Coordinates of C-alpha atoms in Angstrom, one line a residue:
M1 CA 2.6 1.1 -20.2
T2 CA 6.3 0.4 -20.1
I3 CA 8.6 -2.5 -20.6
N4 CA 9.8 -2.1 -17.0
G5 CA 6.3 -2.3 -15.8
W6 CA 5.6 -5.5 -17.7
I7 CA 8.9 -7.0 -16.4
Q8 CA 7.8 -6.3 -12.8
I9 CA 4.4 -8.0 -13.5
L10 CA 6.0 -11.0 -15.2
V11 CA 8.5 -11.4 -12.3
F12 CA 5.6 -11.6 -9.9
C13 CA 3.7 -14.1 -12.0
G14 CA 6.8 -16.3 -12.4
I15 CA 7.6 -16.4 -8.7
V16 CA 4.0 -17.4 -7.9
A17 CA 4.0 -20.1 -10.5
L18 CA 7.3 -21.6 -9.2
L19 CA 5.9 -21.8 -5.7
V20 CA 2.8 -23.7 -6.6
K21 CA 4.3 -27.2 -6.8
P22 CA 6.7 -27.2 -3.8
L23 CA 4.3 -25.5 -1.5
G24 CA 1.4 -27.6 -2.7
G25 CA 3.4 -30.8 -2.1
Y26 CA 4.3 -29.7 1.4
M27 CA 0.7 -28.8 2.3
T28 CA -0.6 -32.1 0.9
R29 CA 1.7 -34.0 3.3
V30 CA 0.6 -31.8 6.2
F31 CA -3.1 -32.4 5.6
N32 CA -2.6 -36.1 4.9
G33 CA -1.0 -36.4 8.3
E34 CA 2.4 -37.4 6.8
R35 CA 5.7 -36.5 8.4
T36 CA 7.3 -33.2 7.3
L37 CA 10.5 -31.3 8.1
L38 CA 8.7 -29.5 10.9
S39 CA 7.1 -32.5 12.5
W40 CA 9.8 -32.8 15.1
I41 CA 8.9 -29.3 16.3
F42 CA 5.2 -29.2 16.0
A43 CA 4.0 -32.8 16.4
P44 CA 4.2 -32.7 20.2
V45 CA 2.5 -29.4 20.3
E46 CA -0.2 -30.7 17.9
R47 CA -0.9 -33.7 20.1
G48 CA -1.0 -31.6 23.2
L49 CA -3.6 -29.3 21.7
Y50 CA -5.7 -32.3 20.7
A51 CA -5.5 -33.6 24.3
V52 CA -6.7 -30.3 25.7
A53 CA -9.5 -30.0 23.1
G54 CA -10.6 -33.6 23.8
T55 CA -10.2 -34.7 20.2
S56 CA -7.7 -36.8 18.1
E57 CA -6.3 -36.8 14.6
R58 CA -8.0 -40.2 14.2
E59 CA -11.4 -38.8 15.0
E60 CA -13.3 -37.6 12.0
Q61 CA -16.6 -35.7 11.6
H62 CA -19.7 -35.8 9.5
W63 CA -20.1 -32.6 7.5
T64 CA -22.8 -31.3 9.9
T65 CA -20.5 -31.8 12.9
Y66 CA -17.6 -30.2 11.0
A67 CA -19.8 -27.2 10.3
A68 CA -21.1 -26.9 13.9
A69 CA -17.5 -27.0 15.2
L70 CA -16.5 -24.3 12.8
L71 CA -19.5 -22.0 13.7
F72 CA -19.0 -22.3 17.4
F73 CA -15.3 -21.6 17.1
N74 CA -15.9 -18.5 15.0
L75 CA -18.6 -17.3 17.5
A76 CA -16.1 -17.6 20.3
G77 CA -13.5 -15.7 18.3
F78 CA -16.1 -12.9 17.6
L79 CA -17.0 -12.6 21.3
L80 CA -13.3 -12.5 22.4
L81 CA -12.4 -9.8 19.9
Y82 CA -15.6 -7.8 20.7
F83 CA -14.9 -7.7 24.4
L84 CA -11.2 -6.9 24.0
Q85 CA -12.2 -3.8 22.1
R86 CA -14.9 -2.8 24.6
F87 CA -12.6 -3.1 27.6
Q88 CA -9.5 -1.8 25.8
G89 CA -9.1 1.2 28.0
A90 CA -8.7 -0.9 31.1
L91 CA -6.3 -3.5 29.6
P92 CA -2.5 -3.4 29.5
F93 CA -0.1 -2.8 26.5
N94 CA -1.9 0.5 25.7
P95 CA 0.9 3.1 25.8
A96 CA -1.1 5.6 23.8
G97 CA -4.1 5.4 26.2
M98 CA -6.7 4.3 23.6
A99 CA -10.2 4.4 24.9
A100 CA -12.8 1.6 24.6
V101 CA -14.1 1.1 21.0
P102 CA -17.8 2.1 20.6
P103 CA -20.3 -0.8 20.4
E104 CA -21.3 -0.5 16.7
L105 CA -17.7 -0.2 15.6
A106 CA -16.5 -3.0 17.9
F107 CA -19.3 -5.2 16.3
N108 CA -18.2 -4.3 12.8
T109 CA -14.5 -4.9 13.5
A110 CA -15.1 -8.2 15.4
V111 CA -17.2 -9.6 12.5
S112 CA -14.7 -8.2 10.0
F113 CA -11.6 -10.0 11.4
M114 CA -13.6 -13.1 12.3
T115 CA -14.7 -13.5 8.7
N116 CA -11.3 -12.8 7.2
T117 CA -12.6 -9.5 5.7
N118 CA -10.6 -6.9 7.7
W119 CA -12.9 -4.0 6.7
Q120 CA -11.7 -1.1 8.8
N121 CA -14.0 1.8 9.7
Y122 CA -11.2 3.2 11.9
G123 CA -7.5 4.1 11.8
G124 CA -5.4 1.4 13.4
E125 CA -2.8 3.6 15.0
S126 CA -5.4 6.0 16.5
T127 CA -8.0 3.4 17.7
M128 CA -6.5 0.0 18.7
S129 CA -4.0 -0.7 21.5
Y130 CA -1.1 -3.0 21.1
L131 CA -3.0 -5.7 23.0
V132 CA -6.0 -5.6 20.8
Q133 CA -3.8 -5.5 17.7
M134 CA -1.9 -8.6 18.9
A135 CA -4.3 -10.7 21.0
G136 CA -7.4 -9.7 19.0
L137 CA -6.7 -8.8 15.4
T138 CA -3.6 -10.8 14.7
V139 CA -5.0 -13.9 16.3
Q140 CA -8.1 -13.7 14.2
N141 CA -5.9 -13.2 11.1
F142 CA -4.4 -16.6 11.8
V143 CA -7.5 -18.6 12.7
S144 CA -9.8 -17.0 10.1
A145 CA -7.2 -17.9 7.4
A146 CA -6.8 -21.4 8.9
T147 CA -10.6 -21.8 8.8
G148 CA -10.6 -21.0 5.1
I149 CA -7.9 -23.5 4.4
A150 CA -9.7 -26.2 6.5
I151 CA -12.9 -25.8 4.4
A152 CA -11.0 -26.1 1.2
I153 CA -9.3 -29.3 2.4
A154 CA -12.7 -30.7 3.5
L155 CA -14.2 -30.0 0.0
I156 CA -11.2 -31.6 -1.7
R157 CA -11.8 -34.7 0.4
G158 CA -15.3 -34.8 -1.0
F159 CA -13.9 -35.4 -4.4
S160 CA -10.9 -37.6 -3.3
R161 CA -12.8 -40.0 -1.0
A162 CA -15.6 -42.4 -1.8
S163 CA -18.3 -44.3 0.0
V164 CA -17.5 -42.8 3.5
K165 CA -19.4 -40.4 5.8
S166 CA -16.6 -38.1 7.2
I167 CA -14.9 -35.2 5.6
G168 CA -12.1 -34.8 8.2
N169 CA -11.9 -33.1 11.6
F170 CA -12.2 -29.3 11.7
W171 CA -10.0 -29.0 14.8
V172 CA -7.3 -31.1 13.2
D173 CA -7.4 -29.3 9.9
M174 CA -7.4 -25.8 11.5
T175 CA -4.6 -26.8 13.9
R176 CA -2.4 -28.1 11.1
A177 CA -3.0 -25.1 8.9
T178 CA -1.9 -22.8 11.7
L179 CA 1.0 -24.8 13.1
Y180 CA 2.6 -26.2 9.9
V181 CA 1.7 -23.6 7.3
L182 CA 0.8 -20.2 8.6
L183 CA 3.0 -19.9 11.7
P184 CA 6.4 -21.0 10.3
L185 CA 6.0 -18.9 7.2
C186 CA 5.0 -15.9 9.2
V187 CA 8.0 -16.2 11.5
V188 CA 10.3 -16.1 8.5
L189 CA 8.4 -13.2 6.9
T190 CA 8.4 -11.2 10.1
L191 CA 12.2 -11.4 10.4
V192 CA 12.5 -10.4 6.7
Y193 CA 10.2 -7.4 7.2
V194 CA 12.1 -6.3 10.3
Y195 CA 15.3 -6.4 8.3
L196 CA 13.7 -4.3 5.6
G197 CA 12.7 -1.7 8.1
M198 CA 9.3 -2.5 9.6
P199 CA 8.9 -1.7 13.3
Q200 CA 8.4 -4.5 15.8
T201 CA 8.2 -3.0 19.3
L202 CA 6.1 -2.6 22.3
G203 CA 7.6 0.8 23.0
A204 CA 5.5 4.0 23.1
Y205 CA 4.8 6.3 20.2
V206 CA 7.7 8.7 19.5
E207 CA 7.4 12.4 19.6
A208 CA 9.4 14.2 16.9
T209 CA 10.0 17.8 15.9
T210 CA 9.7 18.5 12.1
L211 CA 11.9 20.8 10.1
E212 CA 9.2 23.5 10.5
G213 CA 9.3 23.1 14.2
A214 CA 6.0 21.4 14.6
Q215 CA 5.5 18.4 16.9
Q216 CA 4.6 15.1 15.3
T217 CA 3.6 11.8 16.9
I218 CA 5.2 8.8 15.1
A219 CA 3.1 5.7 15.7
L220 CA 5.0 2.5 16.2
G221 CA 4.1 -1.0 17.5
P222 CA 4.3 -4.7 16.7
V223 CA 3.9 -4.0 13.0
A224 CA 6.0 -6.6 11.2
S225 CA 4.3 -9.6 12.8
Q226 CA 0.9 -8.4 11.9
I227 CA 1.8 -7.6 8.3
A228 CA 3.2 -11.1 7.8
I229 CA -0.1 -12.8 8.6
K230 CA -2.1 -9.9 7.1
M231 CA -0.7 -10.7 3.7
L232 CA -0.1 -14.5 3.9
G233 CA -3.6 -15.1 5.3
T234 CA -5.2 -12.7 2.8
N235 CA -6.6 -10.7 5.7
G236 CA -5.6 -7.2 4.6
G237 CA -6.2 -5.2 7.8
G238 CA -3.6 -2.5 8.2
F239 CA -1.8 -1.7 11.4
F240 CA -1.9 1.9 10.1
N241 CA -4.8 3.7 8.5
A242 CA -2.8 4.1 5.2
N243 CA -2.4 0.3 5.1
A244 CA 0.3 -0.9 2.6
A245 CA 0.8 2.7 1.4
H246 CA 2.4 3.5 4.8
P247 CA 6.2 3.3 4.7
F248 CA 6.2 1.4 8.0
E249 CA 3.9 -1.3 6.5
N250 CA 5.5 -1.4 3.0
P251 CA 9.0 0.3 3.0
D252 CA 10.2 -0.4 -0.5
A253 CA 9.7 -2.3 -3.8
I254 CA 11.3 -5.5 -2.3
A255 CA 8.8 -5.5 0.6
N256 CA 6.0 -4.8 -1.9
L257 CA 7.0 -7.8 -4.0
I258 CA 7.2 -10.1 -1.0
Q259 CA 3.8 -9.0 0.1
M260 CA 2.2 -9.5 -3.3
V261 CA 3.6 -13.0 -3.5
S262 CA 2.5 -13.8 0.0
I263 CA -1.1 -12.9 -0.9
F264 CA -1.2 -15.4 -3.8
A265 CA 1.1 -18.1 -2.5
I266 CA -1.2 -20.4 -0.5
G267 CA -4.3 -19.9 -2.6
A268 CA -2.4 -20.8 -5.8
A269 CA -0.7 -23.8 -4.1
L270 CA -4.1 -25.2 -3.1
T271 CA -4.7 -26.0 -6.7
N272 CA -1.8 -28.3 -6.6
V273 CA -3.0 -29.8 -3.3
F274 CA -6.3 -30.6 -5.0
G275 CA -4.5 -32.3 -8.0
R276 CA -2.4 -34.4 -5.7
M277 CA -5.2 -35.4 -3.3
V278 CA -7.5 -36.5 -6.2
G279 CA -4.6 -38.4 -7.9
N280 CA -4.3 -36.2 -11.0
Q281 CA -2.2 -33.1 -10.8
R282 CA -3.4 -32.0 -14.3
Q283 CA -6.8 -31.3 -12.7
G284 CA -5.2 -28.8 -10.3
W285 CA -3.3 -27.2 -13.1
A286 CA -6.5 -26.7 -15.1
I287 CA -8.0 -24.8 -12.3
F288 CA -4.8 -22.8 -11.8
A289 CA -4.8 -22.0 -15.6
T290 CA -8.4 -20.7 -15.2
M291 CA -7.4 -18.4 -12.3
A292 CA -4.3 -17.2 -14.2
A293 CA -6.2 -16.4 -17.4
L294 CA -8.8 -14.3 -15.5
F295 CA -6.1 -12.6 -13.4
L296 CA -4.0 -11.6 -16.4
V297 CA -7.0 -10.1 -18.2
G298 CA -7.7 -8.0 -15.2
V299 CA -4.1 -6.9 -14.9
V300 CA -3.8 -5.9 -18.5
V301 CA -7.0 -3.8 -18.4
C302 CA -6.2 -2.1 -15.1
Y303 CA -2.6 -1.3 -16.0
W304 CA -3.7 0.0 -19.4
A305 CA -6.4 2.2 -17.9
E306 CA -4.1 3.7 -15.3
A307 CA -1.2 4.1 -17.7
A308 CA -3.5 5.8 -20.2
G309 CA -4.6 8.4 -17.6
N310 CA -7.6 10.6 -17.3
P311 CA -8.9 12.3 -20.5
L312 CA -10.1 15.3 -18.4
V313 CA -6.6 15.9 -17.1
H314 CA -5.2 15.5 -20.6
A315 CA -7.6 18.2 -21.8
L316 CA -5.8 20.6 -19.4
G317 CA -2.5 19.9 -21.2
L318 CA -1.1 17.5 -18.6
E319 CA 0.1 14.3 -20.2
G320 CA 1.0 10.9 -18.6
G321 CA -0.6 8.2 -16.7
N322 CA -2.9 8.5 -13.6
M323 CA -0.6 8.9 -10.6
E324 CA -3.3 10.3 -8.3
G325 CA -3.5 8.4 -5.1
K326 CA -0.4 6.3 -5.8
E327 CA 2.9 6.1 -4.1
V328 CA 5.9 7.3 -6.1
R329 CA 8.0 4.4 -4.8
F330 CA 5.7 1.9 -6.5
G331 CA 4.4 3.8 -9.5
I332 CA 1.5 2.9 -11.8
S333 CA 2.5 -0.7 -12.7
L334 CA 3.0 -1.9 -9.2
S335 CA -0.1 0.0 -7.9
A336 CA -2.3 -1.5 -10.6
L337 CA -0.8 -5.0 -10.1
F338 CA -1.3 -4.7 -6.3
A339 CA -4.9 -3.6 -6.7
V340 CA -5.8 -6.6 -9.0
I341 CA -3.9 -9.0 -6.7
T342 CA -5.6 -7.8 -3.5
T343 CA -9.1 -8.0 -5.0
A344 CA -8.5 -11.3 -6.9
A345 CA -7.6 -12.7 -3.5
S346 CA -9.8 -11.7 -0.6
C347 CA -7.0 -9.6 0.9
G348 CA -8.1 -6.0 0.9
A349 CA -4.7 -4.5 1.6
V350 CA -4.0 -1.5 -0.6
N351 CA -0.8 0.3 -1.6
A352 CA -2.7 2.9 -3.5
M353 CA -6.1 4.6 -3.2
H354 CA -8.6 2.7 -5.3
D355 CA -11.0 5.6 -5.3
S356 CA -8.4 7.6 -7.3
F357 CA -8.2 5.0 -10.0
T358 CA -9.8 5.8 -13.4
A359 CA -13.3 4.5 -13.9
L360 CA -12.1 1.4 -15.8
G361 CA -9.1 0.9 -13.6
G362 CA -11.3 0.9 -10.5
L363 CA -13.8 -1.4 -12.4
I364 CA -11.4 -4.3 -12.4
P365 CA -11.1 -4.6 -8.5
L366 CA -14.9 -4.3 -8.3
I367 CA -15.4 -7.1 -10.9
N368 CA -12.8 -9.3 -9.1
M369 CA -14.8 -9.1 -5.9
E370 CA -18.2 -9.5 -7.6
L371 CA -17.1 -12.8 -9.2
G372 CA -16.7 -14.1 -5.6
E373 CA -12.9 -13.6 -5.5
I374 CA -12.3 -17.0 -7.0
I375 CA -9.2 -15.8 -9.0
V376 CA -6.9 -17.4 -6.4
G377 CA -9.0 -15.8 -3.8
G378 CA -8.6 -15.9 0.0
V379 CA -6.6 -18.7 1.5
G380 CA -8.9 -21.6 1.1
A381 CA -11.9 -19.4 0.4
G382 CA -10.9 -18.7 -3.2
F383 CA -10.4 -22.4 -3.9
Y384 CA -13.7 -23.7 -2.5
G385 CA -15.3 -20.7 -4.2
I386 CA -14.0 -21.8 -7.6
L387 CA -15.0 -25.4 -7.0
L388 CA -18.6 -24.2 -6.7
F389 CA -18.2 -22.8 -10.2
V390 CA -16.7 -26.1 -11.3
V391 CA -19.8 -27.9 -10.1
L392 CA -21.9 -25.4 -12.1
A393 CA -19.7 -25.7 -15.2
I394 CA -19.9 -29.5 -15.1
F395 CA -23.7 -29.3 -14.8
V396 CA -23.8 -27.0 -17.9
A397 CA -21.5 -29.4 -19.8
G398 CA -23.8 -32.3 -18.9
L399 CA -26.8 -30.4 -20.3
M400 CA -25.0 -29.9 -23.5
V401 CA -24.0 -33.5 -24.1
G402 CA -27.3 -34.9 -22.6
R403 CA -25.8 -37.1 -19.8
T404 CA -25.5 -37.0 -16.1
P405 CA -22.6 -34.7 -15.3
E406 CA -19.5 -36.2 -13.7
Y407 CA -16.4 -34.7 -12.1
L408 CA -13.5 -36.8 -11.0
G409 CA -15.7 -39.9 -11.1
K410 CA -18.4 -38.4 -8.9
K411 CA -21.9 -37.9 -10.3
I412 CA -23.0 -34.2 -9.9
E413 CA -26.7 -34.4 -9.2
A414 CA -29.4 -32.0 -8.2
K415 CA -28.4 -31.6 -4.6
E416 CA -24.8 -30.5 -5.4
V417 CA -26.0 -28.1 -8.1
K418 CA -28.6 -26.5 -5.8
M419 CA -26.1 -26.0 -3.1
A420 CA -23.6 -24.5 -5.5
V421 CA -26.1 -22.1 -6.9
L422 CA -27.3 -21.1 -3.4
A423 CA -23.7 -20.3 -2.4
I424 CA -23.0 -18.3 -5.6
L425 CA -26.2 -16.3 -5.5
C426 CA -25.9 -15.3 -1.8
L427 CA -23.1 -12.9 -2.7
P428 CA -25.1 -10.7 -5.2
L429 CA -28.0 -10.9 -2.8
A430 CA -26.0 -9.3 0.0
M431 CA -24.1 -6.9 -2.4
L432 CA -27.1 -5.6 -4.4
V433 CA -29.9 -5.6 -1.9
L434 CA -27.9 -3.7 0.7
T435 CA -26.6 -1.3 -2.0
A436 CA -30.1 -0.6 -3.1
S437 CA -31.2 0.1 0.4
A438 CA -28.3 2.4 1.1
V439 CA -28.9 4.6 -2.0
V440 CA -32.5 5.4 -0.9
L441 CA -32.2 5.8 2.9
P442 CA -31.3 9.4 3.9
D443 CA -28.9 8.4 6.7
A444 CA -27.0 6.2 4.4
V445 CA -26.9 8.7 1.5
A446 CA -25.6 11.4 4.0
S447 CA -22.3 9.5 4.2
I448 CA -21.6 10.0 0.5
A449 CA -18.9 12.6 -0.2
N450 CA -19.1 12.3 -4.0
P451 CA -22.5 12.5 -5.7
G452 CA -23.5 10.9 -9.0
P453 CA -22.1 7.6 -10.5
R454 CA -18.9 7.8 -8.3
G455 CA -20.9 8.0 -5.1
F456 CA -23.0 5.0 -6.3
S457 CA -19.8 3.1 -7.1
E458 CA -18.4 3.9 -3.6
I459 CA -21.5 2.3 -1.9
L460 CA -21.5 -0.6 -4.3
Y461 CA -17.8 -1.2 -3.7
A462 CA -18.3 -1.1 0.1
Y463 CA -21.0 -3.8 0.1
T464 CA -19.2 -5.8 -2.5
S465 CA -16.0 -5.7 -0.5
A466 CA -17.8 -6.7 2.7
A467 CA -19.8 -9.6 1.1
A468 CA -16.7 -10.8 -0.7
N469 CA -14.8 -10.7 2.6
N470 CA -12.2 -8.4 0.9
G471 CA -12.0 -5.3 3.1
S472 CA -10.7 -2.8 0.6
A473 CA -12.6 0.4 0.0
F474 CA -13.1 3.1 -2.6
G475 CA -13.1 5.8 0.0
G476 CA -15.2 8.9 -0.2
L477 CA -17.8 7.1 2.0
T478 CA -18.1 7.7 5.8
G479 CA -18.4 4.1 7.0
N480 CA -18.2 4.7 10.7
T481 CA -21.9 5.2 11.2
T482 CA -24.5 3.0 12.9
W483 CA -26.0 2.1 9.5
Y484 CA -22.8 1.1 7.8
N485 CA -21.2 -0.6 10.8
L486 CA -24.3 -2.9 11.2
T487 CA -25.2 -3.5 7.5
L488 CA -21.6 -4.0 6.4
G489 CA -21.2 -6.5 9.3
I490 CA -24.3 -8.4 8.0
A491 CA -22.9 -8.5 4.5
M492 CA -19.6 -10.0 5.8
L493 CA -21.5 -12.7 7.7
M494 CA -23.6 -13.5 4.7
G495 CA -20.6 -13.6 2.4
R496 CA -18.7 -15.9 4.7
F497 CA -21.1 -18.4 6.2
L498 CA -23.8 -18.6 3.4
V499 CA -20.9 -19.9 1.2
I500 CA -19.2 -22.1 3.7
I501 CA -22.3 -24.1 4.8
P502 CA -23.4 -25.1 1.2
A503 CA -19.7 -25.9 0.4
L504 CA -19.5 -28.3 3.3
A505 CA -22.9 -29.7 2.4
I506 CA -21.5 -30.5 -1.1
A507 CA -18.4 -32.1 0.5
G508 CA -20.7 -34.3 2.7
S509 CA -22.8 -35.3 -0.3
L510 CA -19.8 -36.2 -2.6
V511 CA -17.8 -38.1 0.0
A512 CA -20.6 -40.6 0.4
K513 CA -20.8 -41.3 -3.3
K514 CA -19.1 -44.1 -5.2
T515 CA -16.4 -43.3 -7.8
V516 CA -17.6 -44.0 -11.3
P517 CA -14.9 -45.1 -13.9
A518 CA -14.4 -42.7 -16.7
S519 CA -15.9 -43.7 -20.1
A520 CA -15.8 -42.5 -23.7
G521 CA -18.6 -40.0 -22.9
T522 CA -16.9 -38.4 -19.8
F523 CA -16.2 -34.7 -20.3
P524 CA -12.4 -34.1 -19.9
T525 CA -11.7 -31.7 -17.1
D526 CA -7.9 -31.3 -17.3
G527 CA -7.5 -29.5 -20.6
A528 CA -8.0 -26.2 -22.4
L529 CA -11.6 -27.0 -23.3
F530 CA -12.5 -27.2 -19.6
V531 CA -10.5 -24.1 -18.8
G532 CA -12.5 -22.2 -21.4
L533 CA -15.8 -23.6 -20.2
L534 CA -15.1 -22.7 -16.6
S535 CA -13.9 -19.2 -17.4
G536 CA -17.0 -18.6 -19.5
V537 CA -19.4 -19.8 -16.8
I538 CA -17.7 -17.6 -14.3
L539 CA -17.8 -14.5 -16.5
I540 CA -21.4 -15.1 -17.7
V541 CA -22.8 -15.7 -14.2
G542 CA -20.9 -12.6 -12.9
G543 CA -21.9 -10.5 -15.9
L544 CA -25.6 -11.4 -15.8
T545 CA -25.7 -10.8 -12.1
F546 CA -23.9 -7.5 -11.8
F547 CA -23.9 -5.7 -15.2
P548 CA -26.9 -3.4 -14.4
A549 CA -25.1 -2.1 -11.2
L550 CA -21.8 -1.7 -13.0
A551 CA -23.5 0.2 -15.8
V552 CA -24.9 2.7 -13.4
G553 CA -21.5 3.3 -11.7
P554 CA -18.1 2.8 -13.3
I555 CA -19.3 2.4 -16.9
V556 CA -21.4 5.6 -16.9
E557 CA -18.5 7.4 -15.2
H558 CA -16.0 6.3 -17.9
L559 CA -18.4 7.4 -20.7
A560 CA -18.8 10.7 -19.0
M561 CA -15.0 11.2 -18.8
L562 CA -14.7 10.5 -22.6
L563 CA -17.3 13.1 -23.2
G564 CA -15.5 15.6 -21.0
Q565 CA -18.1 15.6 -18.2
T566 CA -17.6 15.6 -14.5
F567 CA -19.9 14.9 -11.6

């Protein structure tokens, strides 16, 4: 580890912290329906969209109606993307002549982008036409991110409102998230990325002659616009197979910094939105502090492990950190930082090969996802995910003091706790059951390139990434098979909607409750004690759920390295 590396990490953390309050204030005004600097541009567009959709910003929905609208909208997005892929060969804006995507892969990809996962069992530049990249993948990047933000806002209303039946309007929340938050920021980011050297063109791929005289095809396309929403919306799907390690997706350290900040910006700012909407910004800062503490621990461990290097390589007389699978233009510190960021958020973009990390370095991204990616998390998804743990932590606190748990004046009763536990446990159900199935079925085992603990870790990582709606991969696993295309798709659906529905149910239950004034026995939830309790509950639940699987994979592999053994 170097001083320069730590300075780079601290610069990133400082920028994110500085963005929390101004971006949080702007988003609060947007979702409260107040006038903003962009209202003169987007307000007429917003009203026109409501008129076409047959709704109004004054029309609000019960949580069941909100959930139904969300589900039907996502189903429509899935079908649109699926059929775009299946008819790709007959559609325009296909200069490379890409053929139709096979059914199983089209299913996996449609589910992946609809759930904000962006798991890719294909190479973007060799599989998807410009039309599918733009009208299919990029559109889903916007609306899947907007859906996550809408759910977070709906759950926040559950705590901020009292004695009502509605939690907002899905169509209004999604429209405002897209028009006022995602779209303007992405326009600015796209222009910046083009300035930094990213392609943005509908022209055909370029044929070039290398210095050796060989012919090389250089893939181009509307890259910058997709990268902007890919990072800001914590989607992660690369235009190119190499993702953020490709120089056209991530040209230099400045672009890398902007992309890392983009991944965290909205998720971190939602903590401030929460504080403002419940009338106590300290509540939001307490949740932000919990996220920050868990994030920094992960960064320290991952950076240390990668900087320390591989003992097996050191035994050969080669000193230094682990540069395998990393880009020289980023180095160890920025590669480790990016890996922790992209798995703390449900982004999945990678600027280094996670499969080439050391056992402990690769363990941190895995743990981040297994905790449900609530350390900032995906836009919206991370925030409503950590609020589920808040409900559980408040319940534990209530048990310790022997009184009905309360949070922000709302009684946390059996219904809310059951829904929170259901949402939290659906992730290990999908991750562990499907992993257990894959390691015993011959067709699934045949896709493993690396036997032993590493092969097990690659399967566990794949299903963890899918269920956590992350999309990154360890590699070394052939995912484009019928088994993995279908089961990874199922894991994505479970990880998305089996969390969303209970979260909305909690919002619907809380919004109907009266607010109870704080008393001398009310557990304070805006200080260091609550931050410690919430962090402990997150780690204990995650540890108890996943430790056996982690012990079989990364931990065994690390011990083997220390003993000088390979698999």
